[in-house]
Structure formats: structure tokens, C-alpha cells
């Protein structure tokens, strides 16, 4: 069963890896290049790369997770802190460019190898990975072409002609009194000419008035909708929004780039943590550890997103979707994945209770032996053993294996924690 | 969560694609987070032959180390001879997220090459190692043949009463000597192993002391 499932697992998941590329002999440097643009922690192409104080580069989220676990660089073990993270836009540019080129280069490389193989006369053996990639590459290429061709001719003409027409009409409706807009070389549609003094567009019929008044623009009436907008903007600036209004504003306002500050949860009550979550429109269900984990996760995800170049940033909706996936993943593992580990830990405590008498006997047996132990055995031997028994009993994280070791073989000294 | 699955997938593929290291990884109970890895005992060591590894990948991997232990019994100072628990720094404090399943398994392979008796997991085995290297290696080789399917020299050993002496790494003559005094064989083996009655130690441990120990139980 084992091998098949591994195979299925690997084929089902569309996972990119430096090993997609042919080896050094066939395509020198390609594998290394793909590897160099990957984060050493998650082994994906860099997402919002940041550098630590030591100069090593990681995805922002990976670096933040690592620092919260252990505040050192995973490569060189030099101390690291979140305050020292610096964004690396140059690396991000390189990664974005490589993301665009990867499928194409991969196709070239595999085609090249196939050709060389046929030239050599060796029939191409089955390559599950390259064929899969070749199948997917045309799609991504089309996507690429579309995104490139987007801003070119058709859209530009659209932007250049149609849009200003409606826009300028909206702006000058109040100025345009006469029904027929007359055309001039400068103003094809709406009868505006450029003021020779201030270079602003002014309706031809009003240009003299405009010049006489010393280039004052006639008060343009703001349309009702715009007026409302302006007012709401004013209000938004002054009155702090509460509840849902504020949340909506946050969702719309993607340009804010101030990171969420870190919170020390120990000084907060459950209610306050819930408020923090509600502020960002997150779930407020679950027990305290879950609330804290959720808020920490959101802060990491949110702040990591800010380390992207502004063009690469995800929208808040995407971040929220990511959070939902995280919640689902958590639920799934708490139901099935960790079930085994939970069972183990229960077994450990049960096991300890059941065998308490036997442990006691073993400890007792170890004690009186001490004085009569041969001289070459160090005196503290029994002591060490006793310590370990107590460690085992105290430490819930001790694996069940170690406990059994103590039990099955009374003489083996288990040294897991103290000597590591 | 997702990132962990992706990374584990890659690491399994990495081991699979790298034919030079002879490292194999299989799934246990259909979970990519509970694996069985295997590698060959390094050459020119008593461990030449197959050894198996049990791997559990924790939730916060790669920020927390993988949990590994030997399923196959291994006679080694840094491996518990009873449970297979491994004493290796990178499985504990020295873990770093840049390490992978492959690199960790290779580290274990090299741990078999170079035991660290001063930081032992199994104190008795470590004492045996310090007292008499050749006797230790013989026992380790014997364990590898019996438990790990390493090729034996001529004879194929079977686990039985006959092997208990060799499994404990003792001299048959010594065991016979005390058995002849009327003690139970299993008890003799037990006591001699605990006293590390091997090599140069034999001279320093008097027979009286052994008998005293035997009588105590």
C-alpha cells in the first residue's frame, strides 16, 4: 500500500521543485537557479522575501513563524528578530520574473533533452513529471500572453477615447449650456479649449470670461453622488467609525500599509482578545489558545503581506480566504491528524497510572544496589536513573517509547532531555 | 498547514528521486505525516545492512523537529537498545527548518558511523563501547544480522536462547562459568551485562562480587 499511496500523493499534487529541471549535465545551472530562488524553509519560490540581520533571505511569513518559534536564523544560527526584517524587493522582482519564465524554460529544457535523447537513439523513458509540466505549460503561457497583451492596443484605445469622453462630460455638464457641443481641433467632443494662460481646459464659450477673471475656474457644481462621496470622506476623516462600517472601510482600503502591532496576550482578557479579532472581522469563537493562535496567525499573514511589493500584494479578501483555510486545516488535524498523537498521550498517562506500582518497584530495586555497585560503575548511576523516572512522570511530552524503555529494561538509562 | 503538506511532499519526492543515497520513505497508515524511512547501514561499520526508521511529522513542522526513532533494534551508544529512541542534537535543540527528511536521515546514517559515547542514550551500550571496542563491534554486528537483516558471515543466526549471550555482548565462557555455580542462565546474563563484565573489566571485577550480585536478586 505504501508505495502506491506515495505515488498517488506525488502525482496528484501539482508541486514545483528544482528537480523538475534536468540535471547539471543536460542543463547546467537551471536546477541551481530554481533552488536559489526558493525559501529554505518552505521550499517554495520566495513570497514577499525579507532578509534577516545576517543577510539570509526567507519568505516573510516563514521568517516570522521561525522567529516566533526560535529567534535565530535557521541557516547560520545568528540571532534574528522581527524588528530587523528588511524587505528585499530586488529578490521579489527576480522571483516574479522567474515565475513568468519558468514554465517556458522548463519546456525548452525538456524538449532539448528529448531531442538529444532521440539523436543519441535512446528511446525516451517514461518521465511522469516533465510530461505533466508540458501539459500544464501551454495554459500558463496563454495566461502570460494575455496578461502581457492586456494593456496594449485594444485596451489603450478604449482608455484613450471612450473613457475621457464620459468623464469629461460628467465634469463639464454644468458648463455646457448650449445643446450642441461645437468641435474644434483641440477638443473633439465637448467644446473645450486650452486656456493660453493657465493651460486648463475651458469651454470655448466661456474662455473670454475665464481670461478676464484672471484664470478663475467657474465654480463647477459637484454632482449629487460626488457630493455624498466628499461628505462621507470628510466624515470618515473625523468621526471614528465603529462596528461594521469600519470593517467595510478596512476591506475597501487596501492601500493602508501600517503593520499590525504585536500584542502580549498574557495581559489581555478573553474579551479583549475577542475584540481584537472582531476589529479585523475574524471569527471570535473557540477557547483562549485558539483565539490567540488565530490572532497571531492573522498578524503574521497580514504583516507578511505588507512585505510584498505594492503590485504583488494580496487583497484582504484573499488573506481572509487564507485564514479560512487555516481554520479548516486546524479543524481537520484536531479531528484526524493529531488523533493518533492524542491517543498516544492519553495512553502515556494511563500507562503511567497502571504501571505506577511497577515503576516504584524498579526505583526501589535501584536504590539499595547503590552501595554494593562495583567500583567501576559511577556512584550517581542510581541517582540519574531516579531523576529520569521522575522526569518521565513529570513531563507529559515524553514519548511513549521512552517510558516503555524504562519499564521493559529496568537498567537502561534513558537520556532524552538532560544530555541533548 | 498546507505549506507543511507541500513541503513534506517535496521531501518525499526528493528522497525518491535521489538514487545515490539509498534512502527510502514510505507512508504508514496513509498519512503523509507518519512515515517509515529506511537506509542502509554505512559501509565498514558493524551496521552494514538494512535499518528502519519511524518518522512522525509534527503539526508545526518545519519549525519543530521531526520525531524519529529506530524501529529496528540497533546496538549503539546513542540509540536506546529497548525503545529505539535516538539521542541526536538535530532531533532536539539543534533542529533548524532548513533541515529536511533526507538530510536528517543522512545525519542518522553518519551517527551510526561515529558513535558519541560521552553523550549516551543507552548507558550500558556506551560502557561496553568504552571498555572494549572490538567486543562492542562484534555485538553490534550480531544485532545487525539478527534484527536488521545484515548479511552474516557463513552462519545465519536465529534469535533463540543460544543467542542471548551474544545479544548481551558477553563471552559464552563467562556465562557458563557462573551458570555452573547453579544460577539461572538468564539471571547470569542480566547481571554480567549490568556489571559490564567484558574485556579488561573482567580482571577488575572479582568473582565474589558477581556472585554477591547474583545472590541479591
PDB file of N, CA, C and O in Angstrom, chain A residues 13-17 20 102-103 106-107 110 127-138 140:
ATOM      1  N   UNK A  13      -0.611  16.040  -6.414  1.00  0.00           N
ATOM      2  CA  UNK A  13      -0.250  17.394  -6.033  1.00  0.00           C
ATOM      3  C   UNK A  13       0.588  18.018  -7.144  1.00  0.00           C
ATOM      4  O   UNK A  13       1.553  17.437  -7.600  1.00  0.00           O
ATOM      5  N   UNK A  14       0.197  19.206  -7.544  1.00  0.00           N
ATOM      6  CA  UNK A  14       0.971  19.906  -8.559  1.00  0.00           C
ATOM      7  C   UNK A  14       2.014  20.740  -7.837  1.00  0.00           C
ATOM      8  O   UNK A  14       1.778  21.886  -7.478  1.00  0.00           O
ATOM      9  N   UNK A  15       3.141  20.113  -7.607  1.00  0.00           N
ATOM     10  CA  UNK A  15       4.151  20.771  -6.802  1.00  0.00           C
ATOM     11  C   UNK A  15       5.404  20.986  -7.632  1.00  0.00           C
ATOM     12  O   UNK A  15       5.912  20.067  -8.264  1.00  0.00           O
ATOM     13  N   UNK A  16       5.873  22.222  -7.618  1.00  0.00           N
ATOM     14  CA  UNK A  16       7.071  22.531  -8.398  1.00  0.00           C
ATOM     15  C   UNK A  16       8.298  22.371  -7.533  1.00  0.00           C
ATOM     16  O   UNK A  16       8.262  22.634  -6.339  1.00  0.00           O
ATOM     17  N   UNK A  17       9.362  21.948  -8.166  1.00  0.00           N
ATOM     18  CA  UNK A  17      10.564  21.616  -7.423  1.00  0.00           C
ATOM     19  C   UNK A  17      11.754  21.817  -8.353  1.00  0.00           C
ATOM     20  O   UNK A  17      11.604  21.669  -9.567  1.00  0.00           O
ATOM     21  N   UNK A  20      12.417  19.377 -11.151  1.00  0.00           N
ATOM     22  CA  UNK A  20      11.702  19.350 -12.422  1.00  0.00           C
ATOM     23  C   UNK A  20      12.678  19.515 -13.577  1.00  0.00           C
ATOM     24  O   UNK A  20      12.458  19.003 -14.674  1.00  0.00           O
ATOM     25  N   UNK A 102       9.442  30.421 -15.914  1.00  0.00           N
ATOM     26  CA  UNK A 102       9.760  29.060 -15.501  1.00  0.00           C
ATOM     27  C   UNK A 102       9.157  27.995 -16.428  1.00  0.00           C
ATOM     28  O   UNK A 102       9.864  27.098 -16.899  1.00  0.00           O
ATOM     29  N   UNK A 103       7.856  28.123 -16.680  1.00  0.00           N
ATOM     30  CA  UNK A 103       7.196  27.106 -17.496  1.00  0.00           C
ATOM     31  C   UNK A 103       7.836  27.024 -18.887  1.00  0.00           C
ATOM     32  O   UNK A 103       8.066  25.932 -19.416  1.00  0.00           O
ATOM     33  N   UNK A 106      11.316  25.534 -18.663  1.00  0.00           N
ATOM     34  CA  UNK A 106      11.185  24.108 -18.380  1.00  0.00           C
ATOM     35  C   UNK A 106      10.856  23.341 -19.663  1.00  0.00           C
ATOM     36  O   UNK A 106      11.418  22.276 -19.940  1.00  0.00           O
ATOM     37  N   UNK A 107       9.962  23.931 -20.464  1.00  0.00           N
ATOM     38  CA  UNK A 107       9.576  23.261 -21.708  1.00  0.00           C
ATOM     39  C   UNK A 107      10.780  23.192 -22.654  1.00  0.00           C
ATOM     40  O   UNK A 107      11.052  22.154 -23.250  1.00  0.00           O
ATOM     41  N   UNK A 110      13.214  20.508 -21.331  1.00  0.00           N
ATOM     42  CA  UNK A 110      12.796  19.106 -21.505  1.00  0.00           C
ATOM     43  C   UNK A 110      12.757  18.747 -22.984  1.00  0.00           C
ATOM     44  O   UNK A 110      13.128  17.648 -23.371  1.00  0.00           O
ATOM     45  N   UNK A 127       8.751   9.778 -18.424  1.00  0.00           N
ATOM     46  CA  UNK A 127       9.038  10.865 -17.486  1.00  0.00           C
ATOM     47  C   UNK A 127       7.729  11.453 -17.025  1.00  0.00           C
ATOM     48  O   UNK A 127       7.161  12.305 -17.696  1.00  0.00           O
ATOM     49  N   UNK A 128       7.226  10.973 -15.903  1.00  0.00           N
ATOM     50  CA  UNK A 128       5.913  11.482 -15.492  1.00  0.00           C
ATOM     51  C   UNK A 128       5.912  12.988 -15.246  1.00  0.00           C
ATOM     52  O   UNK A 128       5.006  13.680 -15.620  1.00  0.00           O
ATOM     53  N   UNK A 129       6.999  13.477 -14.641  1.00  0.00           N
ATOM     54  CA  UNK A 129       6.993  14.891 -14.271  1.00  0.00           C
ATOM     55  C   UNK A 129       7.039  15.822 -15.483  1.00  0.00           C
ATOM     56  O   UNK A 129       6.168  16.666 -15.623  1.00  0.00           O
ATOM     57  N   UNK A 130       8.031  15.647 -16.360  1.00  0.00           N
ATOM     58  CA  UNK A 130       8.085  16.566 -17.496  1.00  0.00           C
ATOM     59  C   UNK A 130       6.808  16.580 -18.325  1.00  0.00           C
ATOM     60  O   UNK A 130       6.330  17.635 -18.700  1.00  0.00           O
ATOM     61  N   UNK A 131       6.215  15.381 -18.582  1.00  0.00           N
ATOM     62  CA  UNK A 131       5.020  15.378 -19.420  1.00  0.00           C
ATOM     63  C   UNK A 131       3.910  16.160 -18.735  1.00  0.00           C
ATOM     64  O   UNK A 131       3.177  16.891 -19.387  1.00  0.00           O
ATOM     65  N   UNK A 132       3.841  15.986 -17.434  1.00  0.00           N
ATOM     66  CA  UNK A 132       2.807  16.712 -16.703  1.00  0.00           C
ATOM     67  C   UNK A 132       3.030  18.209 -16.885  1.00  0.00           C
ATOM     68  O   UNK A 132       2.116  18.967 -17.153  1.00  0.00           O
ATOM     69  N   UNK A 133       4.289  18.594 -16.763  1.00  0.00           N
ATOM     70  CA  UNK A 133       4.622  20.006 -16.866  1.00  0.00           C
ATOM     71  C   UNK A 133       4.324  20.509 -18.273  1.00  0.00           C
ATOM     72  O   UNK A 133       3.833  21.588 -18.464  1.00  0.00           O
ATOM     73  N   UNK A 134       4.638  19.651 -19.241  1.00  0.00           N
ATOM     74  CA  UNK A 134       4.413  20.098 -20.612  1.00  0.00           C
ATOM     75  C   UNK A 134       2.923  20.312 -20.849  1.00  0.00           C
ATOM     76  O   UNK A 134       2.528  21.171 -21.589  1.00  0.00           O
ATOM     77  N   UNK A 135       2.140  19.477 -20.187  1.00  0.00           N
ATOM     78  CA  UNK A 135       0.701  19.637 -20.356  1.00  0.00           C
ATOM     79  C   UNK A 135       0.237  20.957 -19.754  1.00  0.00           C
ATOM     80  O   UNK A 135      -0.602  21.637 -20.307  1.00  0.00           O
ATOM     81  N   UNK A 136       0.803  21.287 -18.618  1.00  0.00           N
ATOM     82  CA  UNK A 136       0.314  22.486 -17.959  1.00  0.00           C
ATOM     83  C   UNK A 136       0.914  23.752 -18.557  1.00  0.00           C
ATOM     84  O   UNK A 136       0.325  24.802 -18.477  1.00  0.00           O
ATOM     85  N   UNK A 137       2.081  23.614 -19.156  1.00  0.00           N
ATOM     86  CA  UNK A 137       2.759  24.837 -19.559  1.00  0.00           C
ATOM     87  C   UNK A 137       2.006  25.673 -20.599  1.00  0.00           C
ATOM     88  O   UNK A 137       2.019  26.886 -20.493  1.00  0.00           O
ATOM     89  N   UNK A 138       1.348  25.075 -21.586  1.00  0.00           N
ATOM     90  CA  UNK A 138       0.659  25.927 -22.549  1.00  0.00           C
ATOM     91  C   UNK A 138      -0.375  26.833 -21.874  1.00  0.00           C
ATOM     92  O   UNK A 138      -0.498  28.005 -22.223  1.00  0.00           O
ATOM     93  N   UNK A 140      -0.366  28.067 -18.853  1.00  0.00           N
ATOM     94  CA  UNK A 140       0.224  29.204 -18.170  1.00  0.00           C
ATOM     95  C   UNK A 140       0.802  30.189 -19.176  1.00  0.00           C
ATOM     96  O   UNK A 140       0.861  31.380 -18.932  1.00  0.00           O
TER      97      UNK A 140
END
